[in-house]
Short mmCIF file of C-alpha atoms and ligand atoms in Angstrom, two decimals:
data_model
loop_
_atom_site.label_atom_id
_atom_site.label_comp_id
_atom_site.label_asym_id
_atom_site.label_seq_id
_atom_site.Cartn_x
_atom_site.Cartn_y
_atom_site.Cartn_z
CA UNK A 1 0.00 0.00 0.00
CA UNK A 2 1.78 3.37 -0.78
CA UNK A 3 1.07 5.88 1.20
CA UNK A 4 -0.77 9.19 0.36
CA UNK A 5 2.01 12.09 -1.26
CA UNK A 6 2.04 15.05 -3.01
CA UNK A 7 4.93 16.13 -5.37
CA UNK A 8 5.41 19.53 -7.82
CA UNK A 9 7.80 22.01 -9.56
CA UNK A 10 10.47 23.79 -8.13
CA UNK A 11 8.27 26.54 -7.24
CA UNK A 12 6.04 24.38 -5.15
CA UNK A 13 8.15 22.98 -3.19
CA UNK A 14 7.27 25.35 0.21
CA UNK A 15 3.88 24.84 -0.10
CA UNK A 16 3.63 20.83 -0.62
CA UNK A 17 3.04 20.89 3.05
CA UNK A 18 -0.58 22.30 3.08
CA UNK A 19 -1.16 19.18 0.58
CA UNK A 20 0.23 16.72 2.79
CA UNK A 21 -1.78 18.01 5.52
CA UNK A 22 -4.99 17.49 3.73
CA UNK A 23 -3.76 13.92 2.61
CA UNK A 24 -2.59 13.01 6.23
CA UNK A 25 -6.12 13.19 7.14
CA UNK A 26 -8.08 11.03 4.73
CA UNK A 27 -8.06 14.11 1.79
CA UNK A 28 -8.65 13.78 -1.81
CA UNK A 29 -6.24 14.25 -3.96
CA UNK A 30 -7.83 16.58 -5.88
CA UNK A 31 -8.54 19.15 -2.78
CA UNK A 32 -4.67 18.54 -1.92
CA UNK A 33 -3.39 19.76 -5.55
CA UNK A 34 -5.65 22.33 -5.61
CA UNK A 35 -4.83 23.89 -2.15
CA UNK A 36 -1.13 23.49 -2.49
CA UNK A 37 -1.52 25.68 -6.34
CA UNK A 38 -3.63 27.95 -4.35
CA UNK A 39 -0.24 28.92 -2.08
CA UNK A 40 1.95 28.93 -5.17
CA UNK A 41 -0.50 31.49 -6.87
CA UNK A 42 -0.64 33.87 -3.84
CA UNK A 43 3.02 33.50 -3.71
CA UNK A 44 4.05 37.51 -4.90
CA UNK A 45 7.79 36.40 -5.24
CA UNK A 46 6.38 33.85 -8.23
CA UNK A 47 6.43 35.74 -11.27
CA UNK A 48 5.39 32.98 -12.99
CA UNK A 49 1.83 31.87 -11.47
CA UNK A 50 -1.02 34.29 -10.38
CA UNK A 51 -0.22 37.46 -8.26
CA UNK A 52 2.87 38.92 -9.45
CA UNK A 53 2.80 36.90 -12.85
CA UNK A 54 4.38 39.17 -15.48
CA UNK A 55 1.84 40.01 -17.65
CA UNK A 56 1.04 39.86 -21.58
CA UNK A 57 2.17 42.53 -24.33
CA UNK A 58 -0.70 44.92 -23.23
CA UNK A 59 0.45 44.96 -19.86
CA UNK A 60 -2.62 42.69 -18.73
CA UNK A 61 -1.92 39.60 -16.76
CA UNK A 62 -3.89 36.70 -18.37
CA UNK A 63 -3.85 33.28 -15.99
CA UNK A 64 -4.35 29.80 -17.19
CA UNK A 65 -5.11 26.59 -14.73
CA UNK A 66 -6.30 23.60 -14.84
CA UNK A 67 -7.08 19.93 -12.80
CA UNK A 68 -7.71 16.62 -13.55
CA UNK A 69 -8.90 13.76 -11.57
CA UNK A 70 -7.49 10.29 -12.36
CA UNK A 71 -10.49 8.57 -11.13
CA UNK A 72 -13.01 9.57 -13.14
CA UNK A 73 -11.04 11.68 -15.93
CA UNK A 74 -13.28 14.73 -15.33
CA UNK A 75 -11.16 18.01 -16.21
CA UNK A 76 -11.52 21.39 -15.31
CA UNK A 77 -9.52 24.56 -17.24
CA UNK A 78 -9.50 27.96 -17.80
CA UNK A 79 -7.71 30.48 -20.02
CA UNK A 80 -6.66 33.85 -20.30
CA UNK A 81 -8.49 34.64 -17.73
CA UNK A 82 -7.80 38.03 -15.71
CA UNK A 83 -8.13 39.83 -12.62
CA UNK A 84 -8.97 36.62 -10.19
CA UNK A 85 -6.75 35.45 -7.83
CA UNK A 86 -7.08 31.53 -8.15
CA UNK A 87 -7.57 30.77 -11.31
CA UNK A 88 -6.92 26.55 -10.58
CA UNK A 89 -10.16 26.76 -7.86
CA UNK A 90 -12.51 28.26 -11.07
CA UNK A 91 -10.98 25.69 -12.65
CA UNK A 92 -11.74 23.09 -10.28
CA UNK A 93 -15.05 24.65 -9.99
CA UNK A 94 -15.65 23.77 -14.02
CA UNK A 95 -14.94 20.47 -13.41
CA UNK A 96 -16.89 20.03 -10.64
CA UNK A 97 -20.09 22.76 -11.57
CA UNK A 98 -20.27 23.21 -15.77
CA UNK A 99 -20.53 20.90 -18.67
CA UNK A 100 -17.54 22.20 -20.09
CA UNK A 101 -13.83 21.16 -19.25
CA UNK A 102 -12.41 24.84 -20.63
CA UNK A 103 -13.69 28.47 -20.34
CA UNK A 104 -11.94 31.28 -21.63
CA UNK A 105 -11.41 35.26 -21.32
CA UNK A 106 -14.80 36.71 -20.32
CA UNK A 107 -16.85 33.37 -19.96
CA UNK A 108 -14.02 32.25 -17.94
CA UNK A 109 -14.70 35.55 -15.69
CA UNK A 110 -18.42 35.37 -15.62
CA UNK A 111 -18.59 32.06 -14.68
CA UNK A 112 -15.99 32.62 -11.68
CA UNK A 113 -18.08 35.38 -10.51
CA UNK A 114 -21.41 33.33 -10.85
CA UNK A 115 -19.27 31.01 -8.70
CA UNK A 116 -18.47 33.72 -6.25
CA UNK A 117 -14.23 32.94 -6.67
CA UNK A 118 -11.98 36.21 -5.03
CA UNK A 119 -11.42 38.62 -7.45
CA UNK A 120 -8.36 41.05 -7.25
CA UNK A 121 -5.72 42.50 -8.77
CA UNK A 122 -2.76 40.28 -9.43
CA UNK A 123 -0.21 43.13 -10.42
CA UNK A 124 3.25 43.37 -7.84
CA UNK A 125 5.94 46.32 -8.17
CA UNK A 126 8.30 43.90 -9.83
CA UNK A 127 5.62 42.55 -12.61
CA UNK A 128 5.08 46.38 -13.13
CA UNK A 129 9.02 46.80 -13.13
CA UNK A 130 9.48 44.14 -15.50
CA UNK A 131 6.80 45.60 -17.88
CA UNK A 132 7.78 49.13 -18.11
CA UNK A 133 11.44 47.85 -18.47
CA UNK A 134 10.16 45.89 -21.48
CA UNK A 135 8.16 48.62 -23.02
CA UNK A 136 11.43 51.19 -22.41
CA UNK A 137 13.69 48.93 -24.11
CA UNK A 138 11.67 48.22 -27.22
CA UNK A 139 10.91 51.74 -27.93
CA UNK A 140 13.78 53.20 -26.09
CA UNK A 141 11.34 55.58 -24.17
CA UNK A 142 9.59 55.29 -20.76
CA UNK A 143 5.84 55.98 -21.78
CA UNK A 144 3.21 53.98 -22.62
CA UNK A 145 1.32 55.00 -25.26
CA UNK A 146 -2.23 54.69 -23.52
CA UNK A 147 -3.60 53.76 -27.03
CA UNK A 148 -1.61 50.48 -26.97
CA UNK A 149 -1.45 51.33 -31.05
CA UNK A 150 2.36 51.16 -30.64
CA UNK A 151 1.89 46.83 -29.79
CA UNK A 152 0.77 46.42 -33.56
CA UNK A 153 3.83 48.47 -34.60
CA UNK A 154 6.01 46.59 -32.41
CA UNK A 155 4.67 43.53 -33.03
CA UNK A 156 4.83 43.95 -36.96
CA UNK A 157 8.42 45.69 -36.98
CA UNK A 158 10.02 42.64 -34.96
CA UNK A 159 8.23 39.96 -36.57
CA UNK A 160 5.97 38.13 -34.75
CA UNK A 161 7.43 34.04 -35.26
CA UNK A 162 11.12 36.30 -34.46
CA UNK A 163 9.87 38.49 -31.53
CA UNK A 164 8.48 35.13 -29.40
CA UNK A 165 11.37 33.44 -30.43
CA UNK A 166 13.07 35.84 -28.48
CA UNK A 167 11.36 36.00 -25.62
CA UNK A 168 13.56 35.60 -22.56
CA UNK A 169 12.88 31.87 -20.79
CA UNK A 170 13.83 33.55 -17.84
CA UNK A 171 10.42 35.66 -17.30
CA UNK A 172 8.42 32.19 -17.43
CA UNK A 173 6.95 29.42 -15.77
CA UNK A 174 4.30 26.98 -14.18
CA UNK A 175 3.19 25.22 -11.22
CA UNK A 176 2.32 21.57 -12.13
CA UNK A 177 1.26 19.96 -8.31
CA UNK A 178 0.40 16.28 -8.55
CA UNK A 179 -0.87 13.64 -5.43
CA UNK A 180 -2.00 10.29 -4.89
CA UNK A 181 -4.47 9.86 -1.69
CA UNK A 182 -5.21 6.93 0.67
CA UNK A 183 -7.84 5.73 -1.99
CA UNK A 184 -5.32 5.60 -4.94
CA UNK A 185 -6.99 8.45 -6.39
CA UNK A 186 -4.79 10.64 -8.47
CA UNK A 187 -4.93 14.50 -9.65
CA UNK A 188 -2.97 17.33 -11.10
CA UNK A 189 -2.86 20.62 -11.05
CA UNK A 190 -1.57 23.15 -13.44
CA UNK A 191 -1.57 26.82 -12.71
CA UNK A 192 0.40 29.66 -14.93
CA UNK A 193 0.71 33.58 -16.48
CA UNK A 194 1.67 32.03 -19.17
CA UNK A 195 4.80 33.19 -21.17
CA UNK A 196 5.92 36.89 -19.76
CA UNK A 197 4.82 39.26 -22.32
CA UNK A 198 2.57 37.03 -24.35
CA UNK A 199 0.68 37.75 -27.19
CA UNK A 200 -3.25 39.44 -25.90
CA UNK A 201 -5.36 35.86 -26.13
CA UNK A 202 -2.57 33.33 -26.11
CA UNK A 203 -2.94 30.19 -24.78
CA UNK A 204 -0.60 28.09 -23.14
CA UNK A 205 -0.22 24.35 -22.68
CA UNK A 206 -1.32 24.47 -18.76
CA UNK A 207 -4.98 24.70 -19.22
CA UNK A 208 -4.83 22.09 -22.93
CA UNK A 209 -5.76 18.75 -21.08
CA UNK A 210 -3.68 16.21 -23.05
CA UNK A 211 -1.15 18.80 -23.76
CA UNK A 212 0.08 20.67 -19.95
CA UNK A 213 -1.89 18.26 -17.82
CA UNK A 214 -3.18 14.77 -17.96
CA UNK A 215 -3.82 11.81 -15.55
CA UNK A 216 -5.22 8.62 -14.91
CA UNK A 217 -5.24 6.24 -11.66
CA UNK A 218 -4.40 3.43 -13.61
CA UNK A 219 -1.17 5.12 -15.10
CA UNK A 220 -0.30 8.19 -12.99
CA UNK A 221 -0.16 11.60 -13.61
CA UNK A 222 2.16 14.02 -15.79
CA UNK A 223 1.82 18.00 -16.37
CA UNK A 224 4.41 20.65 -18.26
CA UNK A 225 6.34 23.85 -18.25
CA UNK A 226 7.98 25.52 -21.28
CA UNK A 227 7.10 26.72 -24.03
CA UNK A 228 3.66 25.52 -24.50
CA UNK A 229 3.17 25.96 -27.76
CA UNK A 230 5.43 22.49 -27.48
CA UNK A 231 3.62 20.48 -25.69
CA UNK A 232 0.33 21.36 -27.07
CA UNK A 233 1.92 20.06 -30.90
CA UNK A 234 3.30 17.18 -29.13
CA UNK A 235 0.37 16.23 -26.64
CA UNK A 236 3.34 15.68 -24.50
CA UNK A 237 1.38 15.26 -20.87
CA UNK A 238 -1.29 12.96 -22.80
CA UNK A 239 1.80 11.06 -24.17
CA UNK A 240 3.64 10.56 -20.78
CA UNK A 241 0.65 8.85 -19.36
CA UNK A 242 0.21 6.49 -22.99
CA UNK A 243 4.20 5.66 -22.93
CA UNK A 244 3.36 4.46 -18.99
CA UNK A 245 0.31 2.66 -19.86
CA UNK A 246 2.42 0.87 -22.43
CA UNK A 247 5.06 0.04 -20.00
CA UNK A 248 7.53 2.30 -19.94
CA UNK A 249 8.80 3.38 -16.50
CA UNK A 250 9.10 7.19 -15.28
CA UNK A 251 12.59 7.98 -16.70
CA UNK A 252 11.94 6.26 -20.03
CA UNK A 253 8.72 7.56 -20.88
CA UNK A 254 10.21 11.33 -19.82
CA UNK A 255 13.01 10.64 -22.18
CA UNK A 256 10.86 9.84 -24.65
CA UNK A 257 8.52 12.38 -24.59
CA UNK A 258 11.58 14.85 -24.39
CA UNK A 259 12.87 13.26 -27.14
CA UNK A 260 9.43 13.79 -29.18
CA UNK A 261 9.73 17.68 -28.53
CA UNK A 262 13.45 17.83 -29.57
CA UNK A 263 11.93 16.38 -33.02
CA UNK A 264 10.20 19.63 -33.43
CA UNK A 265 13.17 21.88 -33.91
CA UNK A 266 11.76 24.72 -32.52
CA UNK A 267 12.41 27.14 -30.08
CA UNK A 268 11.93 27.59 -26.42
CA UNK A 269 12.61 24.48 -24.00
CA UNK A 270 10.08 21.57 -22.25
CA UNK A 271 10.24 19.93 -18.92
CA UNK A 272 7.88 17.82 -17.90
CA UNK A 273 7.07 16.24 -14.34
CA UNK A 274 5.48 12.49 -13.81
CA UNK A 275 4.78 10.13 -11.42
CA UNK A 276 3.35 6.53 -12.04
CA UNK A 277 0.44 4.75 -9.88
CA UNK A 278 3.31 2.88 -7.84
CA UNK A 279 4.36 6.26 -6.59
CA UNK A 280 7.64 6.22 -8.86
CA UNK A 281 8.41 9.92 -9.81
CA UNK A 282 10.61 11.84 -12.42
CA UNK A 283 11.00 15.31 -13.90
CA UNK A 284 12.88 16.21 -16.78
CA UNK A 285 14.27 19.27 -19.07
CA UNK A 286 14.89 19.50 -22.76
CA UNK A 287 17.85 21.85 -20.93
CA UNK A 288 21.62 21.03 -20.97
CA UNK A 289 23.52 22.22 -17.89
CA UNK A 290 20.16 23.02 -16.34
CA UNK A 291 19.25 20.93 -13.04
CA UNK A 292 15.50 19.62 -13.07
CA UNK A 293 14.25 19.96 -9.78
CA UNK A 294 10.85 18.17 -7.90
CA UNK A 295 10.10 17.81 -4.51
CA UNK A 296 8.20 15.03 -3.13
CA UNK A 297 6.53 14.67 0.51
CA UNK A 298 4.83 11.43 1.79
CA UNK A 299 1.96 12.59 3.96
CA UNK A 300 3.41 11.29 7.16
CA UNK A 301 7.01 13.96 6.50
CA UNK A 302 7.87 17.01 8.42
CA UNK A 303 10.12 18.16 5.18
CA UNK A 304 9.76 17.70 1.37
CA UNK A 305 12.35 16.20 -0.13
CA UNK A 306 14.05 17.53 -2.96
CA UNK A 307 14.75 15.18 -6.00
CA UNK A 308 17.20 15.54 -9.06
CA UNK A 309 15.26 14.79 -12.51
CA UNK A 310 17.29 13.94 -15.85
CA UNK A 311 18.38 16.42 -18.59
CA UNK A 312 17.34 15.05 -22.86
CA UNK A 313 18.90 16.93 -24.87
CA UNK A 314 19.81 15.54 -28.52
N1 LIG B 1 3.92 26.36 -20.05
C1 LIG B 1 3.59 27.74 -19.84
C2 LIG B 1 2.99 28.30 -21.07
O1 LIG B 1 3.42 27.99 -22.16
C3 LIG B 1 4.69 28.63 -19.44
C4 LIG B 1 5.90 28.04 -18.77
O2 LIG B 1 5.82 27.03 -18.12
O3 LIG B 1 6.98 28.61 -18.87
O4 LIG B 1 2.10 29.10 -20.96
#
């Protein structure tokens, strides 16, 4: 019998506690995913996930979330959403409240206030910093034109395939949160601002189910950061959890699904994390010289504990 844990990203590696907690005493997995997301997405220091997530080309920060329950396979996700400061409990609210499994923009709003879900405003001084540094450097001024005509000009003088391309990896990131509970239930969670400076509308991977996030009891789970635009051509979370179901372990099926993005000679990097339904877990990069990080914590530890993933690179 393995017992309950909880494992995620780098960046959720403070917070697995309040997920352990909730497993330690007969939890779901699902409630343990989503609390530990919601600590990553209050986090201010995360520039990556909800408040203080640097925002899109207009200035706007524009969430995406979503969670999955390996039980029954019922999904919840929303996208480019704005100006609410959980966006992975309105998407657990879609998959437990509306037909759908994805809302977007305003019907992704409306239905989060018809849910009654905290609004607020998800701008720190450093996501304004980094803004208004981007918007001096590309037009070598310090104003915003309040007209935001000057994002079409920018956006057509730098080319747009050219100006994503290079977008700095630095100013990007996800929370992917993933637990098994004392029923052998399994969920993830997947909770971003998508890439810093985005394109107005753009969706990422982390609210694609099959592409940022995917699970299933009988396999395990798996969920992405990168580039998205990656992992949503290579269904790379829904392919983790098919390589495992065909018998692959952990570290193969990562490798392989690394591999699979490498095939796409494109830009921008993938890492995935996974974990199988006998508790084995991996995570991996598409990143030389970078260290993948996870932490794991067994519902009965006072401390995560940090593991080492693989690198696949060509
Ligand atoms: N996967 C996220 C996206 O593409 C961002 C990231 O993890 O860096 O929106």
């Amino acid at each position: 019998m393995i017992q309950p844990f909880i494992i995620g990203t780098r960046n959720a590696g403070a917070f697995l506690h309040a997920g352990a907690a909730i497993l330690g005493q007969g939890g779901s997995a699902l409630d343990a995913v989503e609390a530990t997301t919601r600590l990553v997405e209050d986090n201010p220091e995360d520039t990556s996930v909800g408040t203080g997530g640097i925002p899109n080309l207009l200035g706007v920060p524009e969430l995406d979330a979503s969670i999955m329950c390996g039980r029954t396979l019922r999904s919840g996700a929303v996208g480019a959403i704005k100006g609410f400061k959980h966006p992975i409990s309105v998407a657990r609210r879609v998959l437990e409240e509306c037909p759908h499994v994805l809302l977007v923009a305003e019907g992704a709003e409306r239905f989060a206030r018809m849910m009654g879900c905290e609004a607020g405003d998800l701008e720190t001084e450093t996501s304004r910093r980094v803004y208004r540094s981007f918007v001096a450097d590309a037009f070598e001024h310090e104003g915003i034109d309040e007209s935001q005509a000057w994002v079409v000009e920018y956006v057509r003088s730098q080319g747009l395939r050219e100006w994503y391309a290079r977008l700095a990896d630095d100013h990007h990131g996800t929370v992917n949160v993933q637990a098994m509970d004392a029923d052998g239930n399994v969920a993830c969670a997947v909770s971003t601002s998508g890439t810093a400076l985005k394109f107005p509308g753009r969706l990422g991977d982390s609210p694609i189910i099959g592409a940022g996030n995917y699970c299933d009891n009988r396999y395990g789970a798996a969920a992405c950061t990168g580039r998205g635009e990656l992992s949503m051509r290579a269904s790379t979370a829904r392919s983790l959890i098919h390589f495992l179901a065909e018998g692959l372990g952990v570290e193969a099926a990562a490798r392989r699904a690394m591999k699979d993005v490498h095939a796409l000679s494109s830009y921008g990097a993938m890492n995935c994390l996974l974990m199988d339904a006998h508790g084995n877990t991996v995570s991996a990069t598409t990143v030389s010289g970078r260290e993948s990080i996870h932490w794991f914590m067994d519902c009965h530890a006072s401390e995560p504990q940090r593991r080492v993933g693989i690198n696949v690179t060509p």
